[in-house]
mmCIF file of C-alpha atoms in Angstrom:
data_model
loop_
_atom_site.group_PDB
_atom_site.id
_atom_site.type_symbol
_atom_site.label_atom_id
_atom_site.label_comp_id
_atom_site.label_asym_id
_atom_site.label_seq_id
_atom_site.Cartn_x
_atom_site.Cartn_y
_atom_site.Cartn_z
ATOM 1 C CA MET A 1 27.539 -22.952 -11.663
ATOM 2 C CA SER A 2 26.072 -20.245 -13.820
ATOM 3 C CA GLU A 3 25.779 -15.950 -12.671
ATOM 4 C CA ALA A 4 22.710 -16.121 -11.255
ATOM 5 C CA THR A 5 20.061 -13.374 -12.733
ATOM 6 C CA GLN A 6 19.983 -9.430 -11.220
ATOM 7 C CA SER A 7 16.300 -9.305 -9.504
ATOM 8 C CA PRO A 8 15.017 -5.810 -10.055
ATOM 9 C CA VAL A 9 14.696 -4.164 -6.983
ATOM 10 C CA ALA A 10 12.180 -2.782 -5.324
ATOM 11 C CA LEU A 11 11.906 -0.484 -2.023
ATOM 12 C CA THR A 12 9.618 0.313 1.157
ATOM 13 C CA ILE A 13 9.468 3.484 2.420
ATOM 14 C CA ALA A 14 6.758 2.634 5.664
ATOM 15 C CA GLY A 15 6.280 1.542 9.211
ATOM 16 C CA SER A 16 7.779 -1.275 10.929
ATOM 17 C CA ASP A 17 5.232 -4.464 12.504
ATOM 18 C CA PRO A 18 7.454 -6.028 14.855
ATOM 19 C CA SER A 19 4.508 -9.236 14.696
ATOM 20 C CA GLY A 20 5.740 -9.449 11.075
ATOM 21 C CA GLY A 21 1.876 -9.327 9.425
ATOM 22 C CA ALA A 22 2.172 -5.662 7.864
ATOM 23 C CA GLY A 23 4.540 -2.824 6.932
ATOM 24 C CA LEU A 24 7.699 -3.240 5.647
ATOM 25 C CA GLN A 25 8.117 -6.450 7.317
ATOM 26 C CA ALA A 26 4.947 -7.594 5.267
ATOM 27 C CA ASP A 27 6.400 -5.566 2.477
ATOM 28 C CA LEU A 28 9.361 -7.264 2.351
ATOM 29 C CA LYS A 29 8.023 -10.774 2.534
ATOM 30 C CA THR A 30 5.826 -9.748 -0.726
ATOM 31 C CA PHE A 31 8.775 -8.615 -2.968
ATOM 32 C CA HIS A 32 10.779 -11.903 -1.984
ATOM 33 C CA ARG A 33 7.678 -13.260 -3.068
ATOM 34 C CA TRP A 34 7.210 -12.034 -6.623
ATOM 35 C CA GLY A 35 11.639 -12.199 -7.344
ATOM 36 C CA CYS A 36 12.187 -9.230 -5.982
ATOM 37 C CA TYR A 37 15.245 -7.688 -3.979
ATOM 38 C CA GLY A 38 13.829 -5.904 -1.140
ATOM 39 C CA ALA A 39 14.982 -3.325 0.474
ATOM 40 C CA SER A 40 13.329 -0.832 3.593
ATOM 41 C CA VAL A 41 13.523 2.404 4.606
ATOM 42 C CA VAL A 42 12.020 3.025 8.547
ATOM 43 C CA THR A 43 9.760 5.418 8.754
ATOM 44 C CA LEU A 44 7.721 4.766 12.366
ATOM 45 C CA LEU A 45 8.051 1.792 14.695
ATOM 46 C CA THR A 46 4.888 0.444 16.478
ATOM 47 C CA VAL A 47 4.568 -2.136 19.226
ATOM 48 C CA GLN A 48 1.620 -4.240 17.545
ATOM 49 C CA ASN A 49 0.981 -7.621 17.438
ATOM 50 C CA THR A 50 -2.651 -8.874 16.154
ATOM 51 C CA LEU A 51 -4.684 -7.766 18.966
ATOM 52 C CA GLY A 52 -4.022 -4.180 17.868
ATOM 53 C CA VAL A 53 -1.440 -1.097 18.447
ATOM 54 C CA LEU A 54 0.201 0.005 21.569
ATOM 55 C CA ALA A 55 2.572 2.373 20.526
ATOM 56 C CA VAL A 56 3.888 4.683 17.182
ATOM 57 C CA GLU A 57 7.108 6.476 16.943
ATOM 58 C CA SER A 58 8.110 8.341 13.993
ATOM 59 C CA MET A 59 11.050 8.122 13.240
ATOM 60 C CA PRO A 60 13.458 11.662 12.795
ATOM 61 C CA VAL A 61 12.823 12.805 9.310
ATOM 62 C CA GLU A 62 16.988 12.973 8.521
ATOM 63 C CA LEU A 63 17.343 9.772 9.807
ATOM 64 C CA VAL A 64 14.732 8.661 7.007
ATOM 65 C CA LEU A 65 16.236 10.251 4.689
ATOM 66 C CA ALA A 66 19.337 9.354 5.585
ATOM 67 C CA GLN A 67 18.473 5.529 4.770
ATOM 68 C CA TYR A 68 16.303 6.416 1.693
ATOM 69 C CA ARG A 69 19.376 8.159 -0.417
ATOM 70 C CA ALA A 70 21.944 5.088 1.644
ATOM 71 C CA VAL A 71 19.566 2.925 -1.036
ATOM 72 C CA THR A 72 19.038 4.840 -3.629
ATOM 73 C CA ASP A 73 22.664 6.163 -3.796
ATOM 74 C CA ASP A 74 24.221 2.613 -4.637
ATOM 75 C CA PHE A 75 20.689 0.796 -6.288
ATOM 76 C CA THR A 76 19.323 0.845 -9.129
ATOM 77 C CA VAL A 77 15.687 1.506 -7.972
ATOM 78 C CA ASP A 78 13.057 -0.248 -10.547
ATOM 79 C CA ALA A 79 9.293 0.587 -7.507
ATOM 80 C CA ILE A 80 8.775 2.093 -4.523
ATOM 81 C CA LYS A 81 5.997 1.955 -1.952
ATOM 82 C CA THR A 82 5.239 3.860 0.231
ATOM 83 C CA GLY A 83 3.197 2.812 3.436
ATOM 84 C CA ALA A 84 2.736 4.619 7.072
ATOM 85 C CA LEU A 85 4.645 7.832 7.464
ATOM 86 C CA GLY A 86 3.214 8.793 10.005
ATOM 87 C CA ASN A 87 3.371 13.231 9.619
ATOM 88 C CA ALA A 88 3.309 15.927 7.064
ATOM 89 C CA ASP A 89 7.181 16.502 8.110
ATOM 90 C CA LEU A 90 7.968 13.224 7.217
ATOM 91 C CA ILE A 91 5.693 13.330 4.429
ATOM 92 C CA THR A 92 6.771 16.238 2.711
ATOM 93 C CA ALA A 93 10.206 15.317 2.263
ATOM 94 C CA ILE A 94 10.023 11.909 0.913
ATOM 95 C CA SER A 95 7.514 13.978 -1.618
ATOM 96 C CA THR A 96 10.076 15.833 -2.305
ATOM 97 C CA GLU A 97 12.621 13.339 -3.020
ATOM 98 C CA LEU A 98 10.094 10.683 -4.559
ATOM 99 C CA ALA A 99 9.262 13.658 -7.124
ATOM 100 C CA THR A 100 12.549 13.257 -9.254
ATOM 101 C CA GLN A 101 12.559 9.186 -8.968
ATOM 102 C CA ASN A 102 12.285 7.359 -11.906
ATOM 103 C CA ALA A 103 10.922 4.451 -10.562
ATOM 104 C CA SER A 104 6.983 3.208 -10.401
ATOM 105 C CA VAL A 105 6.251 4.827 -6.715
ATOM 106 C CA ILE A 106 3.030 3.591 -5.692
ATOM 107 C CA VAL A 107 1.458 5.584 -2.403
ATOM 108 C CA ASP A 108 -0.271 3.142 -0.137
ATOM 109 C CA PRO A 109 -1.944 6.379 2.679
ATOM 110 C CA VAL A 110 -1.978 4.231 5.640
ATOM 111 C CA MET A 111 -4.210 6.200 7.728
ATOM 112 C CA ILE A 112 -5.462 4.058 11.155
ATOM 113 C CA SER A 113 -4.531 0.226 11.262
ATOM 114 C CA LYS A 114 -7.524 -3.303 11.142
ATOM 115 C CA HIS A 115 -8.133 -2.353 14.714
ATOM 116 C CA GLY A 116 -9.273 1.161 14.462
ATOM 117 C CA ASP A 117 -5.875 2.493 15.675
ATOM 118 C CA ARG A 118 -4.227 6.287 13.796
ATOM 119 C CA LEU A 119 -1.326 5.879 12.105
ATOM 120 C CA ILE A 120 -1.274 9.063 10.999
ATOM 121 C CA GLU A 121 -1.133 12.106 12.667
ATOM 122 C CA ASP A 122 -4.094 15.149 11.652
ATOM 123 C CA ASP A 123 -1.995 17.357 9.527
ATOM 124 C CA ALA A 124 -0.458 14.600 7.414
ATOM 125 C CA VAL A 125 -3.714 14.539 5.381
ATOM 126 C CA ALA A 126 -2.931 17.374 3.399
ATOM 127 C CA ALA A 127 0.115 16.430 2.471
ATOM 128 C CA LEU A 128 -0.612 13.667 0.907
ATOM 129 C CA ARG A 129 -3.422 14.949 -1.072
ATOM 130 C CA GLU A 130 -1.347 17.664 -1.662
ATOM 131 C CA GLN A 131 2.519 16.541 -1.724
ATOM 132 C CA LEU A 132 2.814 12.846 -1.888
ATOM 133 C CA ILE A 133 -0.124 11.743 -4.031
ATOM 134 C CA PRO A 134 0.936 13.786 -7.448
ATOM 135 C CA THR A 135 4.256 11.601 -7.605
ATOM 136 C CA ALA A 136 2.008 8.636 -7.449
ATOM 137 C CA THR A 137 2.014 6.025 -10.544
ATOM 138 C CA LEU A 138 -0.822 4.379 -8.760
ATOM 139 C CA ILE A 139 -2.474 5.054 -5.224
ATOM 140 C CA THR A 140 -4.462 2.489 -3.083
ATOM 141 C CA PRO A 141 -6.399 3.640 -0.830
ATOM 142 C CA ASN A 142 -9.155 1.432 0.880
ATOM 143 C CA ARG A 143 -11.907 3.278 1.459
ATOM 144 C CA PHE A 144 -12.097 4.753 4.820
ATOM 145 C CA GLU A 145 -9.202 6.716 3.409
ATOM 146 C CA ALA A 146 -10.348 7.379 -0.132
ATOM 147 C CA GLU A 147 -13.459 9.373 1.691
ATOM 148 C CA THR A 148 -11.139 10.751 3.793
ATOM 149 C CA LEU A 149 -8.928 12.145 0.770
ATOM 150 C CA SER A 150 -12.061 12.691 -1.531
ATOM 151 C CA GLY A 151 -14.045 14.467 0.756
ATOM 152 C CA ILE A 152 -17.459 12.082 0.398
ATOM 153 C CA LYS A 153 -19.226 9.330 1.541
ATOM 154 C CA ILE A 154 -18.903 6.050 -0.256
ATOM 155 C CA ASP A 155 -21.804 3.952 0.133
ATOM 156 C CA SER A 156 -22.233 2.737 -3.520
ATOM 157 C CA PRO A 157 -20.557 1.910 -6.695
ATOM 158 C CA LYS A 158 -21.403 5.615 -8.222
ATOM 159 C CA SER A 159 -20.228 7.577 -4.935
ATOM 160 C CA LEU A 160 -16.758 4.913 -5.019
ATOM 161 C CA LEU A 161 -16.475 6.004 -9.525
ATOM 162 C CA ARG A 162 -17.339 10.052 -8.080
ATOM 163 C CA ALA A 163 -13.984 9.936 -5.292
ATOM 164 C CA ALA A 164 -11.756 7.681 -7.413
ATOM 165 C CA ASN A 165 -12.681 10.712 -10.249
ATOM 166 C CA LEU A 166 -12.100 13.131 -7.283
ATOM 167 C CA LEU A 167 -8.925 11.607 -6.033
ATOM 168 C CA MET A 168 -7.222 11.505 -10.117
ATOM 169 C CA ALA A 169 -7.612 15.458 -9.841
ATOM 170 C CA LEU A 170 -4.704 15.222 -7.138
ATOM 171 C CA GLY A 171 -2.113 14.458 -9.530
ATOM 172 C CA THR A 172 -1.417 10.868 -9.511
ATOM 173 C CA ASP A 173 -1.497 8.858 -12.785
ATOM 174 C CA ALA A 174 -4.081 5.269 -11.763
ATOM 175 C CA VAL A 175 -6.263 5.190 -8.738
ATOM 176 C CA LEU A 176 -6.902 1.769 -7.184
ATOM 177 C CA ILE A 177 -10.081 2.077 -4.119
ATOM 178 C CA LYS A 178 -10.383 -1.572 -2.496
ATOM 179 C CA ALA A 179 -13.953 -1.436 -1.304
ATOM 180 C CA HIS A 180 -16.591 -3.853 -0.642
ATOM 181 C CA PHE A 181 -20.811 -3.979 -0.322
ATOM 182 C CA GLU A 182 -22.252 -6.475 1.421
ATOM 183 C CA ASP A 183 -20.971 -9.683 0.916
ATOM 184 C CA GLN A 184 -18.622 -8.695 -2.620
ATOM 185 C CA ASN A 185 -15.335 -6.579 -3.168
ATOM 186 C CA ARG A 186 -15.498 -4.309 -5.509
ATOM 187 C CA ASN A 187 -12.396 -3.071 -6.386
ATOM 188 C CA LEU A 188 -12.122 -0.106 -8.840
ATOM 189 C CA LEU A 189 -9.154 0.705 -11.028
ATOM 190 C CA MET A 190 -9.430 4.308 -12.366
ATOM 191 C CA LEU A 191 -7.033 5.288 -15.259
ATOM 192 C CA GLU A 192 -6.792 8.411 -16.851
ATOM 193 C CA ASN A 193 -9.133 7.418 -19.851
ATOM 194 C CA ASP A 194 -10.576 3.736 -18.400
ATOM 195 C CA HIS A 195 -11.758 2.354 -15.618
ATOM 196 C CA ILE A 196 -12.145 -1.575 -14.474
ATOM 197 C CA THR A 197 -14.043 -2.755 -11.808
ATOM 198 C CA PHE A 198 -12.744 -6.526 -10.316
ATOM 199 C CA GLN A 199 -15.289 -7.864 -8.726
ATOM 200 C CA SER A 200 -14.606 -11.363 -5.874
ATOM 201 C CA PRO A 201 -16.408 -12.401 -2.993
ATOM 202 C CA ARG A 202 -16.189 -11.333 0.859
ATOM 203 C CA ILE A 203 -14.248 -14.214 2.302
ATOM 204 C CA LYS A 204 -15.394 -14.105 6.071
ATOM 205 C CA THR A 205 -12.221 -13.757 8.495
ATOM 206 C CA GLN A 206 -10.447 -12.644 10.739
ATOM 207 C CA SER A 207 -7.598 -12.509 8.603
ATOM 208 C CA THR A 208 -6.507 -9.924 6.835
ATOM 209 C CA HIS A 209 -3.716 -8.213 8.838
ATOM 210 C CA GLY A 210 -1.782 -6.218 6.250
ATOM 211 C CA SER A 211 -3.529 -7.240 3.329
ATOM 212 C CA GLY A 212 -3.351 -3.245 2.341
ATOM 213 C CA CYS A 213 0.914 -3.248 2.644
ATOM 214 C CA VAL A 214 0.716 -6.464 0.529
ATOM 215 C CA LEU A 215 -1.677 -5.899 -1.854
ATOM 216 C CA SER A 216 0.196 -2.459 -3.043
ATOM 217 C CA ALA A 217 3.650 -4.161 -2.714
ATOM 218 C CA ALA A 218 2.709 -7.118 -5.191
ATOM 219 C CA ILE A 219 1.245 -4.423 -7.399
ATOM 220 C CA ALA A 220 5.089 -3.113 -6.978
ATOM 221 C CA ALA A 221 7.119 -6.071 -7.296
ATOM 222 C CA GLN A 222 5.350 -6.252 -10.595
ATOM 223 C CA LEU A 223 5.444 -2.857 -12.045
ATOM 224 C CA ALA A 224 9.588 -3.491 -11.155
ATOM 225 C CA HIS A 225 9.492 -6.288 -13.317
ATOM 226 C CA GLY A 226 7.775 -4.724 -16.082
ATOM 227 C CA SER A 227 4.656 -5.856 -16.359
ATOM 228 C CA GLY A 228 1.573 -3.423 -16.888
ATOM 229 C CA LEU A 229 -0.272 -1.976 -14.576
ATOM 230 C CA LYS A 230 -3.696 -2.958 -15.193
ATOM 231 C CA GLN A 231 -2.088 -6.791 -14.891
ATOM 232 C CA ALA A 232 0.085 -5.500 -12.320
ATOM 233 C CA VAL A 233 -3.453 -5.145 -10.575
ATOM 234 C CA SER A 234 -5.128 -7.995 -11.617
ATOM 235 C CA ASP A 235 -3.220 -10.526 -10.837
ATOM 236 C CA SER A 236 -2.001 -8.600 -7.529
ATOM 237 C CA LEU A 237 -6.147 -9.003 -6.314
ATOM 238 C CA GLN A 238 -7.030 -12.283 -7.800
ATOM 239 C CA TRP A 239 -3.110 -13.547 -5.310
ATOM 240 C CA LEU A 240 -4.436 -11.336 -2.329
ATOM 241 C CA GLN A 241 -7.982 -13.706 -2.527
ATOM 242 C CA ARG A 242 -5.284 -16.887 -1.926
ATOM 243 C CA THR A 243 -3.249 -15.135 0.581
ATOM 244 C CA ILE A 244 -6.695 -14.619 2.823
ATOM 245 C CA ALA A 245 -8.233 -17.777 1.844
ATOM 246 C CA THR A 246 -5.045 -19.798 3.534
ATOM 247 C CA ALA A 247 -3.873 -17.251 5.874
ATOM 248 C CA PRO A 248 -2.336 -19.417 8.841
ATOM 249 C CA ARG A 249 -3.833 -19.082 12.149
ATOM 250 C CA ILE A 250 -0.715 -16.978 13.872
ATOM 251 C CA GLY A 251 -2.213 -14.860 16.804
ATOM 252 C CA ARG A 252 -5.380 -14.104 18.461
ATOM 253 C CA GLY A 253 -6.347 -11.240 16.890
ATOM 254 C CA PHE A 254 -6.755 -10.136 13.301
ATOM 255 C CA GLY A 255 -3.847 -12.694 11.547
ATOM 256 C CA PRO A 256 -1.047 -12.626 8.810
ATOM 257 C CA LEU A 257 -2.041 -13.635 5.585
ATOM 258 C CA ASN A 258 -0.354 -17.056 4.029
ATOM 259 C CA LEU A 259 2.615 -15.007 1.649
ATOM 260 C CA LEU A 260 4.909 -18.428 1.169
ATOM 261 C CA ASP A 261 1.650 -19.192 -1.292
#
């Protein structure tokens, strides 16, 4: 038997979703789908399913850092993505670690669940803006998150572009804002000297649980393989459309995506 080729390593630093549709569980499934060895750091525990979030409990900072160092002291990590980090203390601690990393860093600034449940404390927004975002290769806010971080209302393609420029000014290398207007998805990728808009029909479905987690994890996995950012974003958005269109009918609320695609 020939020796297996070593897979790139992708690390998720995120919250746990016991229903498996979002958070680090969805990230690990996505890493596997894109041919990466997945590792994880648990930042918070949630009690949730497709119907809603019943409880959120952040992990102690020392325990989160111990997990992170256990992975990075042993593995060469090729890409890191962050999800729900919970509070300012955790964000500050993780930001300090990521500032010295050579890996690609994808920041998904998770603030609120699909059900409208808040997953971040109020004091954490400033820490996201000032400490975590400057460490990022790419940030992937949805429209609500982009409005909170940029301080402006996004209600048109023009304001979408303005918000992306404001977020770039926070120190990230690139921004991908996930938005939609009427029946069209309009996802804007802003780079230092360029921007690209990816448009697609909006699928009318409730099977969107974890879509933001899955998208950022797919981009991270492709960067771990050495793909360019534009190609990684384009391929991930196309794949995300398929996972939504072919989603299994699991649960009675916002159902998970088809991560077996």
